[in-house]
Short mmCIF file of N, CA and C in Angstrom, two decimals:
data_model
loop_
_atom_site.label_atom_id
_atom_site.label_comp_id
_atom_site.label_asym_id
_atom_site.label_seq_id
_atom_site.Cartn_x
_atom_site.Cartn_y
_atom_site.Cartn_z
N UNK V 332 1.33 -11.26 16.14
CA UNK V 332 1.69 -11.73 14.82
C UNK V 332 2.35 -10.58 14.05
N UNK V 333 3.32 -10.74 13.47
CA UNK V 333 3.79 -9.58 12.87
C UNK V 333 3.84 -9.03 11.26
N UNK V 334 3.65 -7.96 11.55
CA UNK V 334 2.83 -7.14 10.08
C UNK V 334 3.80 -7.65 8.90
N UNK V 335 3.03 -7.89 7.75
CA UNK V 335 3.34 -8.64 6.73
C UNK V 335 3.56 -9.78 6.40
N UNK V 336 3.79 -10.07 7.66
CA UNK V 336 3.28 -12.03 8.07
C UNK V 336 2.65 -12.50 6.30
N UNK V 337 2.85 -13.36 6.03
CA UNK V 337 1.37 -13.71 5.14
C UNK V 337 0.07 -14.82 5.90
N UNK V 338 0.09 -14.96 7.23
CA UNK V 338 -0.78 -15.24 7.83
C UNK V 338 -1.67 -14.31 8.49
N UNK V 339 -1.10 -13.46 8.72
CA UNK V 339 -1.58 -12.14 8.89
C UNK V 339 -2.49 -11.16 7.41
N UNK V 340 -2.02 -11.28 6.80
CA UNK V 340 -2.46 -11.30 5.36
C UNK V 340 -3.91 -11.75 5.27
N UNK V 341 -3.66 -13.65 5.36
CA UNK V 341 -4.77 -14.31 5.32
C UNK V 341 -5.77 -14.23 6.02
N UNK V 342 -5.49 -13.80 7.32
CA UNK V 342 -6.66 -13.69 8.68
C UNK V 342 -7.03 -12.13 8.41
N UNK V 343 -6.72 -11.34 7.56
CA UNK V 343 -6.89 -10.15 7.14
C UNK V 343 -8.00 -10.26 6.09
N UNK V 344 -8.27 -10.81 5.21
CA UNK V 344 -8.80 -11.36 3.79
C UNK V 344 -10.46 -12.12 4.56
N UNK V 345 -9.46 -13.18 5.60
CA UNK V 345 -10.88 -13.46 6.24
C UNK V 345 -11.66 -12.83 7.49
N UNK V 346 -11.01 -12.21 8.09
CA UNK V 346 -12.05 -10.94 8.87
C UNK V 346 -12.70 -9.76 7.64
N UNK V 347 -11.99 -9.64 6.89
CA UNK V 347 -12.79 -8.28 6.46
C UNK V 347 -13.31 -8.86 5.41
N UNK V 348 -13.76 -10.11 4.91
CA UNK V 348 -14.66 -10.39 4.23
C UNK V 348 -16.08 -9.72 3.96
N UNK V 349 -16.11 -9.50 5.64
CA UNK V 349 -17.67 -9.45 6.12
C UNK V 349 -17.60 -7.81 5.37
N UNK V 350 -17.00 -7.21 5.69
CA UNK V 350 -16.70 -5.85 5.12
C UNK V 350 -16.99 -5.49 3.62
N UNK V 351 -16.11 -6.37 2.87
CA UNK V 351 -16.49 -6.67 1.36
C UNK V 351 -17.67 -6.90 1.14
N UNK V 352 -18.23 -7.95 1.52
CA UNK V 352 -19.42 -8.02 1.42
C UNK V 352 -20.62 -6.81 1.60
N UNK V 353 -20.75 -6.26 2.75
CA UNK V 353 -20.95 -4.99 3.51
C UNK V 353 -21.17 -3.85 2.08
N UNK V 354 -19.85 -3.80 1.57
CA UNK V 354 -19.41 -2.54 0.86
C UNK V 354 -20.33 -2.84 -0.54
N UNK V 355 -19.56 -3.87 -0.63
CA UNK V 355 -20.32 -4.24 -2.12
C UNK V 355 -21.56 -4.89 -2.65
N UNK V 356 -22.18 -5.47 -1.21
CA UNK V 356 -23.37 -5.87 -1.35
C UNK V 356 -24.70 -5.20 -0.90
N UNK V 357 -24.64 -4.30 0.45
CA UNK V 357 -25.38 -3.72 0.66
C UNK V 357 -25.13 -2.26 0.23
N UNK V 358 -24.01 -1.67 0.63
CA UNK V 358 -23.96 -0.39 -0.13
C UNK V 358 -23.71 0.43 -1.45
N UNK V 359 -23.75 -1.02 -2.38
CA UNK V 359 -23.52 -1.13 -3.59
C UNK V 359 -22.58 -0.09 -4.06
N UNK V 360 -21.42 -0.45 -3.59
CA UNK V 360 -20.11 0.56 -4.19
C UNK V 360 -19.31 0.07 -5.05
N UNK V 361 -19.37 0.92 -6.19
CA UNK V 361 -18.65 -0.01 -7.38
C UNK V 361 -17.29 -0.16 -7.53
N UNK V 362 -16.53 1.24 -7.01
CA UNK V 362 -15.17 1.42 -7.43
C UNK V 362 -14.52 1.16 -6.05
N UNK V 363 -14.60 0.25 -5.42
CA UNK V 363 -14.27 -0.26 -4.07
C UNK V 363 -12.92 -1.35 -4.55
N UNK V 364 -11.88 -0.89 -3.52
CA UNK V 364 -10.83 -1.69 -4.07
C UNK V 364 -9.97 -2.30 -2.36
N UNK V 365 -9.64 -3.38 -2.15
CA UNK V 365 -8.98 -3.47 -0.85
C UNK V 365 -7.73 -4.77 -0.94
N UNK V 366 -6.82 -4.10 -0.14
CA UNK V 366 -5.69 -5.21 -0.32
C UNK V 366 -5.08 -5.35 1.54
N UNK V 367 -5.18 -6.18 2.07
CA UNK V 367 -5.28 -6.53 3.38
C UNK V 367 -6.10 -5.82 4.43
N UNK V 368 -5.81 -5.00 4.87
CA UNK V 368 -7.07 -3.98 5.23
C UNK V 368 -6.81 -2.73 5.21
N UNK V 369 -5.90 -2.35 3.86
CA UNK V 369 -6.15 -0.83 3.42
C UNK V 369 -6.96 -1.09 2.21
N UNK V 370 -7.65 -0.47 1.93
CA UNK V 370 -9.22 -0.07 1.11
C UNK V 370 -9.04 1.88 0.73
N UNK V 371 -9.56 1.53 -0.81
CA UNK V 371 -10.02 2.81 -1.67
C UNK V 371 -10.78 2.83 -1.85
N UNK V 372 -11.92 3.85 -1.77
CA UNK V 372 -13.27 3.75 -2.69
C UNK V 372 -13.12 5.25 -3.56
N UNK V 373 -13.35 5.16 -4.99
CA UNK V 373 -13.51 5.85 -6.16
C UNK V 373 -15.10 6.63 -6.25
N UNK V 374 -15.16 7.44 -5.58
CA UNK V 374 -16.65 8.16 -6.21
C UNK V 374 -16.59 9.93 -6.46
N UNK V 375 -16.75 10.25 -7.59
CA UNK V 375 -16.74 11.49 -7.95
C UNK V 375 -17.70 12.53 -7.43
N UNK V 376 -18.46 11.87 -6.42
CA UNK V 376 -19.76 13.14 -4.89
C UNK V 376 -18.75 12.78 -3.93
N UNK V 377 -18.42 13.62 -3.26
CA UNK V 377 -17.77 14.08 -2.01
C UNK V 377 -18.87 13.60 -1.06
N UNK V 378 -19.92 13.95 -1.14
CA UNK V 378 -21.24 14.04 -0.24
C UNK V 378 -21.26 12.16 -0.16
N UNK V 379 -21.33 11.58 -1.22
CA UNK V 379 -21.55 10.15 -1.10
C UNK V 379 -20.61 9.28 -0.22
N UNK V 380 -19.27 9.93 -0.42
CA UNK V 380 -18.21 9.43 0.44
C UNK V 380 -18.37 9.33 1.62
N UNK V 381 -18.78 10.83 2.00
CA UNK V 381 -19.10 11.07 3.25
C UNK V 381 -19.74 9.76 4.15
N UNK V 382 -21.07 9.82 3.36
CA UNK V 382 -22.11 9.16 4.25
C UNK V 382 -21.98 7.68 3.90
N UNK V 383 -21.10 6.92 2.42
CA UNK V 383 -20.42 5.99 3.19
C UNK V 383 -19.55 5.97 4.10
N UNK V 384 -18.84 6.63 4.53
CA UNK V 384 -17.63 6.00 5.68
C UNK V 384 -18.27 6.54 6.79
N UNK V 385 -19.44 7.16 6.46
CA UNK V 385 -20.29 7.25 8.14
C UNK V 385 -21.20 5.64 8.13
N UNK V 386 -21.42 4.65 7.10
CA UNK V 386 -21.98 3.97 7.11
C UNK V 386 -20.90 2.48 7.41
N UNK V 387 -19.63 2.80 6.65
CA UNK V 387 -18.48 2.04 6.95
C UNK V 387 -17.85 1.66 8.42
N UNK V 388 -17.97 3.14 9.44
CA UNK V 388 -17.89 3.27 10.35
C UNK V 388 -18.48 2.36 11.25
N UNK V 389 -19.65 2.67 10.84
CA UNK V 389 -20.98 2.20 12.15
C UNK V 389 -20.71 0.67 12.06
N UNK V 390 -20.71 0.13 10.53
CA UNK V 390 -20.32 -1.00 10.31
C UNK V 390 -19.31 -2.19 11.04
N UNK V 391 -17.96 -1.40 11.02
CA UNK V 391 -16.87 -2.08 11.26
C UNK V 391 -17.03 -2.12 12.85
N UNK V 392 -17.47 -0.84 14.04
CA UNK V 392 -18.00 -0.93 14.99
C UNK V 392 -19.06 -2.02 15.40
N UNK V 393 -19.94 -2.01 15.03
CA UNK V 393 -20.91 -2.87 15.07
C UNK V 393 -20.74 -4.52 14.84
N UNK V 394 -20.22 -4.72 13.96
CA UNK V 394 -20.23 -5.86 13.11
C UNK V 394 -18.75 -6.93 13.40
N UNK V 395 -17.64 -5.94 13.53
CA UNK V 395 -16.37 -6.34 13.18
C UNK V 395 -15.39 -5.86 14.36
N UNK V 396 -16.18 -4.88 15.41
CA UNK V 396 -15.35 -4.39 16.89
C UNK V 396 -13.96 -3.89 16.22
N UNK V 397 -14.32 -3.36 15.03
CA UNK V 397 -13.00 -2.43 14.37
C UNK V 397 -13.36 -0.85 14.22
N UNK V 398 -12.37 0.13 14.12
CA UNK V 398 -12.20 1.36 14.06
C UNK V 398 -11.69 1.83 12.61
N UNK V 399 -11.38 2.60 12.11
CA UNK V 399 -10.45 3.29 11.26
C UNK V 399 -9.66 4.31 12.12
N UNK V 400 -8.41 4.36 11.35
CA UNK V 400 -7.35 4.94 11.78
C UNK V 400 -7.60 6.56 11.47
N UNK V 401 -7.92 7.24 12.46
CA UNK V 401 -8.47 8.89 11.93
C UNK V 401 -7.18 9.15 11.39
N UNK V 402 -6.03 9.14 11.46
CA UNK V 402 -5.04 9.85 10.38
C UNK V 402 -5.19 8.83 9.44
N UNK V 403 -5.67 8.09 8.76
CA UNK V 403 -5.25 7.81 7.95
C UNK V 403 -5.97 7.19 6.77
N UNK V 404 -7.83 8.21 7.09
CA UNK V 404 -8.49 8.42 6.06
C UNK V 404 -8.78 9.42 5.46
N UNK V 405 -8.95 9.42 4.37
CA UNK V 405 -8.81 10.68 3.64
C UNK V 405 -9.72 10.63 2.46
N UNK V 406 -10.44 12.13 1.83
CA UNK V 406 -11.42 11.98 0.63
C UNK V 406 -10.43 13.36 0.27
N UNK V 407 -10.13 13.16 -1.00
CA UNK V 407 -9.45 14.03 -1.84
C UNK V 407 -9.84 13.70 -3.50
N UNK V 408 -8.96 15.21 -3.96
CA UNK V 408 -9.52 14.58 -5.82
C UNK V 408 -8.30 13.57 -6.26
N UNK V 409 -9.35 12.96 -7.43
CA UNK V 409 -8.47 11.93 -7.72
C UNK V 409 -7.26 12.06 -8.80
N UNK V 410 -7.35 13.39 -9.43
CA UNK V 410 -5.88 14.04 -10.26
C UNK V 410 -4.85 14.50 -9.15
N UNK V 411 -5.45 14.41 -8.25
CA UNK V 411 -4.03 14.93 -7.14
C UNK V 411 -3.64 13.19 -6.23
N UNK V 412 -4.02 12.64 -6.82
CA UNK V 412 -3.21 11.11 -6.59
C UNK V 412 -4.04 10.56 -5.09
N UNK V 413 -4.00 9.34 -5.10
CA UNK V 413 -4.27 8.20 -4.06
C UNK V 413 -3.39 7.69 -3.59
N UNK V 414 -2.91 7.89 -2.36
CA UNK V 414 -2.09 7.05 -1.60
C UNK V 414 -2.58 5.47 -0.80
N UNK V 415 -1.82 4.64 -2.16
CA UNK V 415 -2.56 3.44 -1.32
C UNK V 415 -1.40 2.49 -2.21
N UNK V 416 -0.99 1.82 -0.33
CA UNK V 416 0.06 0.45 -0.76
C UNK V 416 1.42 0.61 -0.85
N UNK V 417 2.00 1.78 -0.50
CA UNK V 417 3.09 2.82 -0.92
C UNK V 417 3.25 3.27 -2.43
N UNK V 418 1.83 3.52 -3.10
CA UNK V 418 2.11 4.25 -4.78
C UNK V 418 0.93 5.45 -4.63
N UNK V 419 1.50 6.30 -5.13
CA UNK V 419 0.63 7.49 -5.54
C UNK V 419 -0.22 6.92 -6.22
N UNK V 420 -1.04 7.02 -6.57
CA UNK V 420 -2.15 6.40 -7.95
C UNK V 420 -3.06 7.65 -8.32
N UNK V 421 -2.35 7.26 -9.81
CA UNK V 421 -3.18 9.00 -10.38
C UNK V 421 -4.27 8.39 -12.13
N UNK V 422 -5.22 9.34 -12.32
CA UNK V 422 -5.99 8.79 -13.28
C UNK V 422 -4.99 7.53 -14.56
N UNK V 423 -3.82 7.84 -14.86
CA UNK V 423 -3.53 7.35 -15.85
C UNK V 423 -2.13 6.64 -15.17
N UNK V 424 -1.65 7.32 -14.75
CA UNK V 424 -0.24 6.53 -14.27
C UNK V 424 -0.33 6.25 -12.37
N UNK V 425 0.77 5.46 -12.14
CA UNK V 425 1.30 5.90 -10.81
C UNK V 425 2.92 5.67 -10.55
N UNK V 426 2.81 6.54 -9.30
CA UNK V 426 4.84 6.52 -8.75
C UNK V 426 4.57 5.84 -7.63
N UNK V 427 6.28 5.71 -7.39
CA UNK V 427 6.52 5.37 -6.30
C UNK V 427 6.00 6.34 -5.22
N UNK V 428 5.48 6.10 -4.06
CA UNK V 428 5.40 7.03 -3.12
C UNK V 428 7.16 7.41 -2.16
N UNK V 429 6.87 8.67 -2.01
CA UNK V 429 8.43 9.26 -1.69
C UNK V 429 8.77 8.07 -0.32
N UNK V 430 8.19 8.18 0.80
CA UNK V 430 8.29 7.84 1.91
C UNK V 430 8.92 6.64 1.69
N UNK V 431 7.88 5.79 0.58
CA UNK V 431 8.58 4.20 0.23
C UNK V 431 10.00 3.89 -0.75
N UNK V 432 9.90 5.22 -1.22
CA UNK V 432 11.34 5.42 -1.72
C UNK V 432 12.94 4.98 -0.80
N UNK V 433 12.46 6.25 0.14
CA UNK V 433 13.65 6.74 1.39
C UNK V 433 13.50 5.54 1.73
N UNK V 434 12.77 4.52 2.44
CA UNK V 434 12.36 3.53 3.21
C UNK V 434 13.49 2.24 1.92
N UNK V 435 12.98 2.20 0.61
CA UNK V 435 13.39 1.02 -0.16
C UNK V 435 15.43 1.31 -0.21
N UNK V 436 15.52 3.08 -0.08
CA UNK V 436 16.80 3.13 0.09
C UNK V 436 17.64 2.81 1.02
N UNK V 437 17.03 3.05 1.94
CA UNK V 437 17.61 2.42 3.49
C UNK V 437 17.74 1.13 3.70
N UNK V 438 16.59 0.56 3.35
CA UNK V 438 17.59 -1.02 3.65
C UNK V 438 18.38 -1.71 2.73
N UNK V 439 18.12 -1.05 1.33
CA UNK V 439 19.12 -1.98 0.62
C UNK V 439 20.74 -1.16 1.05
N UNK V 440 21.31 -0.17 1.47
CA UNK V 440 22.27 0.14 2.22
C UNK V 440 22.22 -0.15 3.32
N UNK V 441 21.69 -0.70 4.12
CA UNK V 441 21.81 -1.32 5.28
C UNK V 441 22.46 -2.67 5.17
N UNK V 442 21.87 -3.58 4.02
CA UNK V 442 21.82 -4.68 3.59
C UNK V 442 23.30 -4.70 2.95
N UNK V 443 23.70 -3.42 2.27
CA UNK V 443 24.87 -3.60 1.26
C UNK V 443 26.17 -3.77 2.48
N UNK V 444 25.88 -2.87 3.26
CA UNK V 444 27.00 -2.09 4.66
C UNK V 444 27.08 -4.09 4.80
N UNK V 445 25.63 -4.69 5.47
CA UNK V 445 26.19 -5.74 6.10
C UNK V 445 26.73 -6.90 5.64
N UNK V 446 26.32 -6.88 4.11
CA UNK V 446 27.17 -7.80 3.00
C UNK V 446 28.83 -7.46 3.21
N UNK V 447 28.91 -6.17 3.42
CA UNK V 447 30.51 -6.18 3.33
C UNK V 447 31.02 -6.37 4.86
N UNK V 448 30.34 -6.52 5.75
CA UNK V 448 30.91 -7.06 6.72
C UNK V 448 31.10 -8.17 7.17
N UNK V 449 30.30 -9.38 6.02
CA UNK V 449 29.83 -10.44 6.31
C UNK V 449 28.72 -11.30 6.87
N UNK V 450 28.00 -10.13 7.47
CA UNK V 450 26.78 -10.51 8.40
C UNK V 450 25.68 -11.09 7.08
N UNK V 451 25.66 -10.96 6.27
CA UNK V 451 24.64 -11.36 5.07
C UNK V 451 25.03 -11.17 3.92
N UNK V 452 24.40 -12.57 3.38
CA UNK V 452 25.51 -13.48 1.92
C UNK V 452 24.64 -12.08 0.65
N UNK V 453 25.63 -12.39 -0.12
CA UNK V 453 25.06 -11.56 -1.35
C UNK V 453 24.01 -11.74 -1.92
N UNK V 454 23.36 -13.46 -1.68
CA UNK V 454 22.61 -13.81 -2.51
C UNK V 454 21.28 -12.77 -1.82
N UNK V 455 20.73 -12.78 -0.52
CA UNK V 455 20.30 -12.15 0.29
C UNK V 455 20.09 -10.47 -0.28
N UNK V 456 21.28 -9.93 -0.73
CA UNK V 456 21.05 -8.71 -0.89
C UNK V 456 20.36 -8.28 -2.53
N UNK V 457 20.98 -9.57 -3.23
CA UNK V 457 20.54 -10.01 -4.62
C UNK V 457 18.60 -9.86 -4.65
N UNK V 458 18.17 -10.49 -3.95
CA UNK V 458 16.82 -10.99 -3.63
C UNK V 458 16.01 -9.74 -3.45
N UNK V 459 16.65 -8.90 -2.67
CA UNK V 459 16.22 -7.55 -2.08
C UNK V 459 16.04 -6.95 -3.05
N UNK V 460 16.90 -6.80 -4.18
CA UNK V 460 16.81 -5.94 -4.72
C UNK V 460 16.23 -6.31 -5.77
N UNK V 461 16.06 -7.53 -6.45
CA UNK V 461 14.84 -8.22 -6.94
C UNK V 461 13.62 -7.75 -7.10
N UNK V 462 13.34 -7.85 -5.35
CA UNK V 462 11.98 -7.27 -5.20
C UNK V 462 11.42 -5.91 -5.02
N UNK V 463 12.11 -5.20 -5.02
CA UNK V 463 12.30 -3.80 -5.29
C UNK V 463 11.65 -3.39 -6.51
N UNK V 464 12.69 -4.03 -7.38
CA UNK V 464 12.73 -4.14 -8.74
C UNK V 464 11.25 -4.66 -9.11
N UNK V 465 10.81 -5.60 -8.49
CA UNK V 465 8.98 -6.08 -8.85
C UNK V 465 8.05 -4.99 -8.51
N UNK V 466 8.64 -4.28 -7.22
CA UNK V 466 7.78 -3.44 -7.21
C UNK V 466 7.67 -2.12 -7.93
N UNK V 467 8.48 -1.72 -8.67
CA UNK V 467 9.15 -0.65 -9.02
C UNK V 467 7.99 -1.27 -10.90
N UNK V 468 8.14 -2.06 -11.05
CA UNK V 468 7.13 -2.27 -12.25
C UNK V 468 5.73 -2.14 -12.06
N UNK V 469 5.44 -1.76 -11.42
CA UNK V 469 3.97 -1.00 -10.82
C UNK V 469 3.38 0.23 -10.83
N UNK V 470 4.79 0.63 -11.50
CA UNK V 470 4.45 2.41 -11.39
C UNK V 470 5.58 2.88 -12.05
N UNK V 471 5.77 4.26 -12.39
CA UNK V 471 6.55 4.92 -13.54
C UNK V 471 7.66 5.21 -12.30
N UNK V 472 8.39 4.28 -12.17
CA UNK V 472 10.02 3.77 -11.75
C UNK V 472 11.18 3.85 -12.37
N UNK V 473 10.87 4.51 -13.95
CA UNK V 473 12.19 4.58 -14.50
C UNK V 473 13.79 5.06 -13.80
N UNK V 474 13.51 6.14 -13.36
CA UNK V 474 14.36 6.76 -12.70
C UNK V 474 14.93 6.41 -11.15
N UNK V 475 13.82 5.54 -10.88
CA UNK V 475 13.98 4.77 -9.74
C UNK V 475 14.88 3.86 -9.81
N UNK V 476 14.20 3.00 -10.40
CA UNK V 476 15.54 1.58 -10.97
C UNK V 476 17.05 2.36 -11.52
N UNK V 477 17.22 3.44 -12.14
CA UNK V 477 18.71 3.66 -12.24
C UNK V 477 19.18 4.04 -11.14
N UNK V 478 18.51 5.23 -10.27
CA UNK V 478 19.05 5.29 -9.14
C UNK V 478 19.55 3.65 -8.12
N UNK V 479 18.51 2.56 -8.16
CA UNK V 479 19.14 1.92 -7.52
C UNK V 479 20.71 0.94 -8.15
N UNK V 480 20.29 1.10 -9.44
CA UNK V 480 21.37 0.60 -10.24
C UNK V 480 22.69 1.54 -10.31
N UNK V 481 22.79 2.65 -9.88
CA UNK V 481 23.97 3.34 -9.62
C UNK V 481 24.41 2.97 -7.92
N UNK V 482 23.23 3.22 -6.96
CA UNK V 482 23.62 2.79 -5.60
C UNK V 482 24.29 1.39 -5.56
N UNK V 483 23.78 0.24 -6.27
CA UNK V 483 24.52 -0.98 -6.14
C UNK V 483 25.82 -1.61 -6.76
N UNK V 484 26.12 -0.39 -8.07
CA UNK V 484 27.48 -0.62 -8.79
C UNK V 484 28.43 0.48 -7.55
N UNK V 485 27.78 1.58 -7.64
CA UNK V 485 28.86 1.92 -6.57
C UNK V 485 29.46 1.58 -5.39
N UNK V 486 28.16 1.11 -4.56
CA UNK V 486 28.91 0.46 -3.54
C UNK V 486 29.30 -1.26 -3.36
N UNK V 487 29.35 -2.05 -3.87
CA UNK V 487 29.39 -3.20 -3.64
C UNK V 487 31.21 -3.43 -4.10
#
């Protein structure tokens, strides 16, 4: 099934239910946050973190015949930002994350290149950049949105 599916999504929501539950019912974690199956948890003890995701662990093993991705958990402070969803997330604001930047630039020039060759109608590239644009209201994007608003007057 392929990633971002929204059935994939849904069968995501309902396997890790058991998890939610898990987190928030037995290990009573308050600042627990999850959106398909990337998950944040907010706690200001390092030590507590710890010995949840040694408890998260055993869990998802046990319970759910799931792992976590060793690159791609992490306990850090929370003024030096959260990477989760492609946005930095910092106490008061958040950005775009860079990676999802380069990534949002690339295909809408991919998209523009194939509008002018014909391979895909404008409305198509219209849409793209739409949603860009939705996501870009999620986080302090100012400078984002002009950059893409100079990339699309220039080249089209």
């Amino acid at each position: 099934m392929p990633i971002g599916n929204i059935t994939s999504q849904i069968f995501a929501n309902i396997y890790l239910n058991e998890l939610d539950w898990f987190i928030k019912g037995k290990l009573k974690v308050k600042n627990y946050f999850r959106y398909a199956d990337d998950f944040v948890i907010v706690h200001p003890n390092k030590r507590y973190l710890l010995d949840t995701l040694e408890e998260i662990k055993i869990f998802l093993k046990t319970e759910l015949s799931l792992q976590l991705h060793p690159k791609k958990v992490s306990i850090g402070k929370f003024h030096r930002g959260v990477d989760f969803l492609g946005y930095a997330l910092f106490p008061h604001y958040s950005v775009l994350r860079t990676k999802t930047k380069k990534r949002m630039f690339k295909k809408i020039s991919l998209k523009q290149k194939m509008c002018r060759e014909g391979l895909v109608f404008k409305k198509s590239l219209n849409q793209s950049v739409q949603s860009y644009l939705g996501v870009l209201k999620h986080c302090e994007g100012y400078g984002i949105k002009k950059e893409l608003g100079e990339l699309i007057r220039r080249k089209i």
